[in-house]
């Protein structure tokens, strides 16, 4: 969102986005403080199968007290004989084989103690923990010292695996008999699906038809947790968790999910955009869920929600989204569309908005790009954001300003847009794509009534509601292009940008304003007309190189972004990056990670917005953008750059181009029911590569105000192969775990992050070989270890056994850097035992070394080797590296180069 200076969003941010947020802090003096973490975790919901669960706990205690006989106990409600009463179970110190891997050490001055216990379980239960230093001291409770809620465990027994048939009345208590519901075929195994329809009358004149029927009470109110994506205000979705306080304001939800005590997810999806009907969900004070339906069409119709249930949250959501797409696409022929965005989205971008401020000039843009070049920051994409257009200044704020003409503002861009763009291209050969900003209706206040554009195209006057938070009144009338001329208007504008000015794409903002129009007639006539004309013109003139912004309205989400009859396009995934709002930064990443649970099912590439690399949250934002799977935009003030951080996000190809490392899948939270503001880490999962041979990735972010320790299971990573083994590497510490199996309860990771702390963990699949002599060798590929998501630099990696004497790893990388290879026997080998080649030539000896943080990791400086060997790029950007590893150490040693101590395979 663009706003004028000193935006009042600072004052209202928490009230709008994070209601009822409580501070997180230790409630005891620092010298007495003890940090505790468990798995299954406190303050979260975990699901287990079988008849028992193994609990693990870690205590960080002052070192001078580490030899005390610390006791730890589980206080829980799961004892069958106690009939629901809370009982106690004692932990024991963990055996070495049971101790979770430690990827982050405790603070200096603290000692880390591990405990475990096995607890028989029969049904869902809650738990907390207590501890004491010695038996003669009183128990101390985690919930008291850290203000942390109880943990909850949902349980499925073997008898649950073959559930009998269920129908919608079994899942929703007091199901409204006036609703029409029917079972549908689900495209996701393990899920059931229903369609629910509610009648709504047609619009009468400019008054839309409306209806608010009750649906019923999910699980008759007997659910453990709930999650929803609601409209914080008109343009954006935000997450909500927990059984909300009925005193809170009602919020319109697009997606809701309810978790049963048996670990089943009941998902409700409100479908909009069909026949000018918008449907949302509202939770009422007594737990009932209602449909709220608005019909802008002239005929009576139906509001639709889709309901699914399954043991896997992702599958249950997917079942509703797939069926919603079939409804939206009914009667539409889907052509074969190319993936257009590969090169565009894989480059580093720069946006002028926060970096150059809101008084934009051609000179400021030119100087900013020169400064980037002087600092050797080779961006690929440029967005010239708001304030380049020729606008009038009527009204008190930018929300009333209107657009005059296609050409740039003559005072601040005196030579015109074409001159600016051509100058950029001549001075900065690295910039391949130049995009400009504009609002969907022209500018925030539409068109200037007396401007050239209003005289060229047929217009209509419309009125909008006050859509913004309390301090941004934007209601009133505005002039916009009429329905009859919208297509011509967009074709003319984009032809001017593309053909006359050399612009490659657009960032089209303010799309939600269509949703604020008063009256059924303008909404019915203009919403689809504008969105369709914009999309058609962008495909024709920019091959779809566009960013859709402020467009998370229910109608646009389904009618534009869910459709798959055109290429995917970039779409902003949350409200803005506010550099000066301290409370906004952890929330920004949190909100994006949760919104992606929905948006990764759309035909879009979620964009987590720009950020600045010199900022107290810079690394936090950088790690989030890298794992998001979307583009990366920086908006640095000229001359204020963290070059080291930029290098962690980017790499240089063999052709000298700067690229980013996007995982194959879109990053999204792995814990959708965990509430914001607790003592827990935000965990974002992603995956890169082919199924079963690719690399699961997990981002960790401390969104609290104190240091947080957690025990994270390997099984929490996306895309694990249950039968495979993995090694996990921390980007921040460089530490690598022992070889782990996903199915073992001991495959746990201990992680600790300070306030604003972050890390990205890469789980590399192991390839294990045994020769006839009984020798065993396991290898894994971490990709480029100096990069935040370095495993996403891997284009292909294959390990094969050669003649029972050695293993050959062939890796293709998208950029240069330091390649990290896990070799189980590396401590027994010498660098001279290995052969590493690029294009058949051995690399210089000094470019290979053993990692300083783990003796099992070989680090190969491909970039230095490439440059010293004088290699040149061929027709492709990729670089192929071959590494030969013997099963046993070779008696011969090379001292100058990593040459052929092993014969060529």
Short mmCIF file of C-alpha atoms in Angstrom, two decimals, residues 394-606:
data_model
loop_
_atom_site.label_atom_id
_atom_site.label_comp_id
_atom_site.label_asym_id
_atom_site.label_seq_id
_atom_site.Cartn_x
_atom_site.Cartn_y
_atom_site.Cartn_z
CA UNK A 394 -7.09 17.89 -5.44
CA UNK A 395 -8.28 16.78 -2.02
CA UNK A 396 -6.47 16.51 1.29
CA UNK A 397 -4.61 13.26 0.65
CA UNK A 398 -3.35 10.99 -2.09
CA UNK A 399 -6.57 8.97 -1.83
CA UNK A 400 -8.31 11.84 -3.65
CA UNK A 401 -5.58 12.52 -6.22
CA UNK A 402 -6.44 11.67 -9.84
CA UNK A 403 -4.40 10.69 -12.89
CA UNK A 404 -3.97 13.24 -15.67
CA UNK A 405 -2.13 11.59 -18.61
CA UNK A 406 -0.01 8.58 -19.61
CA UNK A 407 3.28 10.49 -19.72
CA UNK A 408 5.34 10.88 -16.56
CA UNK A 409 5.06 13.92 -14.27
CA UNK A 410 6.65 16.73 -16.38
CA UNK A 411 8.24 18.58 -13.46
CA UNK A 412 10.03 15.65 -11.82
CA UNK A 413 10.56 13.60 -15.00
CA UNK A 414 11.19 16.46 -17.47
CA UNK A 415 12.52 14.24 -20.27
CA UNK A 416 9.69 11.73 -20.02
CA UNK A 417 9.50 8.07 -19.09
CA UNK A 418 11.10 6.83 -22.30
CA UNK A 419 14.25 8.85 -21.70
CA UNK A 420 14.54 7.54 -18.15
CA UNK A 421 14.12 3.90 -19.18
CA UNK A 422 16.52 4.11 -22.13
CA UNK A 423 19.08 5.83 -19.90
CA UNK A 424 18.77 3.05 -17.35
CA UNK A 425 19.34 0.40 -19.98
CA UNK A 426 22.37 2.14 -21.47
CA UNK A 427 24.08 2.67 -18.10
CA UNK A 428 23.11 -0.59 -16.39
CA UNK A 429 23.32 -3.60 -18.67
CA UNK A 430 22.49 -5.93 -15.78
CA UNK A 431 18.93 -4.58 -15.50
CA UNK A 432 16.74 -6.70 -17.74
CA UNK A 433 13.24 -5.78 -16.56
CA UNK A 434 11.90 -2.32 -15.77
CA UNK A 435 8.40 -2.12 -14.30
CA UNK A 436 6.32 0.87 -13.25
CA UNK A 437 3.64 1.26 -10.59
CA UNK A 438 0.04 2.31 -11.12
CA UNK A 439 -3.30 1.76 -9.42
CA UNK A 440 -5.89 -0.44 -11.11
CA UNK A 441 -8.24 2.53 -11.50
CA UNK A 442 -5.39 4.78 -12.62
CA UNK A 443 -4.40 6.42 -9.36
CA UNK A 444 -5.74 6.24 -5.78
CA UNK A 445 -8.45 8.74 -6.68
CA UNK A 446 -9.08 7.35 -10.16
CA UNK A 447 -8.79 9.91 -12.99
CA UNK A 448 -8.56 13.66 -12.72
CA UNK A 449 -11.98 14.82 -14.05
CA UNK A 450 -10.36 17.61 -16.08
CA UNK A 451 -7.32 15.64 -17.25
CA UNK A 452 -6.48 14.40 -20.72
CA UNK A 453 -7.38 10.81 -19.89
CA UNK A 454 -10.85 11.73 -18.68
CA UNK A 455 -11.37 13.58 -21.95
CA UNK A 456 -10.14 10.64 -24.07
CA UNK A 457 -12.16 7.78 -22.56
CA UNK A 458 -15.74 7.45 -21.49
CA UNK A 459 -15.95 7.82 -17.72
CA UNK A 460 -18.37 7.22 -14.90
CA UNK A 461 -18.54 8.72 -11.43
CA UNK A 462 -18.61 6.20 -8.61
CA UNK A 463 -18.68 6.41 -4.85
CA UNK A 464 -16.57 4.34 -2.51
CA UNK A 465 -17.01 3.39 1.13
CA UNK A 466 -14.58 4.19 3.91
CA UNK A 467 -12.53 1.03 3.51
CA UNK A 468 -9.40 1.83 5.50
CA UNK A 469 -8.45 1.69 9.21
CA UNK A 470 -9.87 4.40 11.43
CA UNK A 471 -7.38 7.13 10.59
CA UNK A 472 -7.46 6.82 6.80
CA UNK A 473 -10.84 8.17 5.64
CA UNK A 474 -11.06 7.60 1.92
CA UNK A 475 -14.75 7.61 1.18
CA UNK A 476 -16.20 9.88 -1.48
CA UNK A 477 -16.72 10.12 -5.20
CA UNK A 478 -14.18 9.44 -7.93
CA UNK A 479 -14.04 9.43 -11.72
CA UNK A 480 -13.04 6.19 -13.44
CA UNK A 481 -13.03 4.80 -16.99
CA UNK A 482 -16.43 3.36 -17.84
CA UNK A 483 -16.98 -0.32 -18.56
CA UNK A 484 -17.25 0.28 -22.32
CA UNK A 485 -13.75 1.77 -22.56
CA UNK A 486 -11.77 -0.18 -19.97
CA UNK A 487 -10.25 -2.61 -22.51
CA UNK A 488 -9.26 0.22 -24.86
CA UNK A 489 -7.85 2.24 -21.97
CA UNK A 490 -5.60 -0.61 -20.81
CA UNK A 491 -4.43 -1.52 -24.30
CA UNK A 492 -3.52 2.11 -25.01
CA UNK A 493 -1.73 2.55 -21.69
CA UNK A 494 0.29 -0.65 -21.90
CA UNK A 495 1.11 -0.01 -25.55
CA UNK A 496 2.49 3.37 -24.50
CA UNK A 497 4.56 1.78 -21.73
CA UNK A 498 5.86 -1.17 -23.75
CA UNK A 499 6.31 0.25 -27.26
CA UNK A 500 6.94 3.95 -26.61
CA UNK A 501 8.86 3.75 -23.34
CA UNK A 502 10.49 0.30 -23.28
CA UNK A 503 8.82 -0.73 -20.01
CA UNK A 504 8.66 -4.51 -19.38
CA UNK A 505 5.95 -4.84 -16.76
CA UNK A 506 3.75 -3.21 -14.15
CA UNK A 507 2.95 -3.34 -10.46
CA UNK A 508 -0.79 -2.79 -10.34
CA UNK A 509 -1.86 -1.62 -6.90
CA UNK A 510 -5.08 -0.64 -5.19
CA UNK A 511 -7.13 -3.40 -6.80
CA UNK A 512 -9.30 -3.69 -3.68
CA UNK A 513 -10.86 -0.26 -4.34
CA UNK A 514 -13.22 -2.05 -6.71
CA UNK A 515 -14.50 -3.94 -3.67
CA UNK A 516 -15.33 -0.67 -1.90
CA UNK A 517 -17.62 0.72 -4.59
CA UNK A 518 -21.07 1.60 -3.31
CA UNK A 519 -23.98 0.11 -5.16
CA UNK A 520 -24.60 -3.18 -6.88
CA UNK A 521 -24.56 -1.68 -10.39
CA UNK A 522 -20.99 -0.28 -10.43
CA UNK A 523 -19.66 -3.36 -8.70
CA UNK A 524 -21.40 -5.65 -11.16
CA UNK A 525 -20.25 -3.64 -14.19
CA UNK A 526 -16.71 -2.71 -13.17
CA UNK A 527 -15.04 -5.42 -11.03
CA UNK A 528 -14.67 -8.12 -13.68
CA UNK A 529 -14.33 -5.57 -16.48
CA UNK A 530 -11.26 -3.99 -14.90
CA UNK A 531 -9.58 -7.16 -13.68
CA UNK A 532 -10.08 -8.98 -17.00
CA UNK A 533 -8.99 -6.01 -19.13
CA UNK A 534 -5.89 -5.56 -16.96
CA UNK A 535 -4.94 -9.22 -17.23
CA UNK A 536 -5.58 -9.44 -20.97
CA UNK A 537 -3.55 -6.31 -21.70
CA UNK A 538 -0.69 -7.43 -19.46
CA UNK A 539 -0.46 -10.76 -21.28
CA UNK A 540 -0.54 -9.04 -24.65
CA UNK A 541 2.04 -6.34 -23.90
CA UNK A 542 4.16 -7.72 -21.03
CA UNK A 543 3.81 -11.52 -21.38
CA UNK A 544 2.30 -11.51 -17.91
CA UNK A 545 5.23 -9.75 -16.20
CA UNK A 546 3.01 -8.10 -13.60
CA UNK A 547 2.59 -7.80 -9.85
CA UNK A 548 -0.94 -7.80 -8.51
CA UNK A 549 -1.12 -5.77 -5.30
CA UNK A 550 -3.76 -5.06 -2.64
CA UNK A 551 -5.90 -7.68 -4.35
CA UNK A 552 -6.83 -10.18 -1.62
CA UNK A 553 -10.53 -9.45 -1.91
CA UNK A 554 -12.76 -12.54 -2.05
CA UNK A 555 -13.98 -11.79 -5.58
CA UNK A 556 -10.50 -11.26 -7.06
CA UNK A 557 -9.00 -14.22 -5.19
CA UNK A 558 -11.36 -16.65 -6.87
CA UNK A 559 -12.30 -15.01 -10.16
CA UNK A 560 -8.80 -13.88 -11.10
CA UNK A 561 -6.12 -15.60 -9.04
CA UNK A 562 -7.53 -19.13 -8.82
CA UNK A 563 -8.05 -19.46 -12.57
CA UNK A 564 -5.41 -21.49 -14.40
CA UNK A 565 -6.25 -20.59 -18.01
CA UNK A 566 -3.30 -18.17 -18.14
CA UNK A 567 0.24 -18.10 -16.82
CA UNK A 568 0.89 -17.65 -13.13
CA UNK A 569 1.72 -14.10 -12.11
CA UNK A 570 3.30 -12.45 -9.07
CA UNK A 571 0.83 -11.43 -6.39
CA UNK A 572 1.48 -9.57 -3.15
CA UNK A 573 0.84 -11.92 -0.27
CA UNK A 574 0.32 -9.57 2.68
CA UNK A 575 0.19 -5.97 3.77
CA UNK A 576 3.29 -3.84 3.38
CA UNK A 577 6.75 -3.87 4.87
CA UNK A 578 6.74 -0.93 7.29
CA UNK A 579 10.41 -0.22 8.13
CA UNK A 580 9.60 2.18 10.99
CA UNK A 581 6.91 0.11 12.73
CA UNK A 582 8.71 -2.14 15.21
CA UNK A 583 5.67 -4.34 15.87
CA UNK A 584 5.14 -5.01 12.17
CA UNK A 585 8.28 -6.98 11.34
CA UNK A 586 7.69 -10.35 13.04
CA UNK A 587 3.99 -10.03 12.21
CA UNK A 588 4.79 -9.39 8.54
CA UNK A 589 6.67 -12.67 8.20
CA UNK A 590 4.10 -14.50 10.33
CA UNK A 591 1.21 -13.23 8.23
CA UNK A 592 2.89 -14.13 4.93
CA UNK A 593 3.72 -17.64 6.12
CA UNK A 594 0.08 -18.26 7.08
CA UNK A 595 -1.49 -16.55 4.06
CA UNK A 596 0.58 -18.86 1.88
CA UNK A 597 -1.44 -21.80 3.18
CA UNK A 598 -4.16 -20.48 0.87
CA UNK A 599 -2.26 -18.57 -1.80
CA UNK A 600 0.08 -21.40 -2.75
CA UNK A 601 -3.04 -23.10 -4.18
CA UNK A 602 -3.76 -20.10 -6.41
CA UNK A 603 -2.30 -19.58 -9.87
CA UNK A 604 0.09 -16.96 -8.50
CA UNK A 605 3.60 -16.62 -7.14
CA UNK A 606 3.23 -15.10 -3.64
#
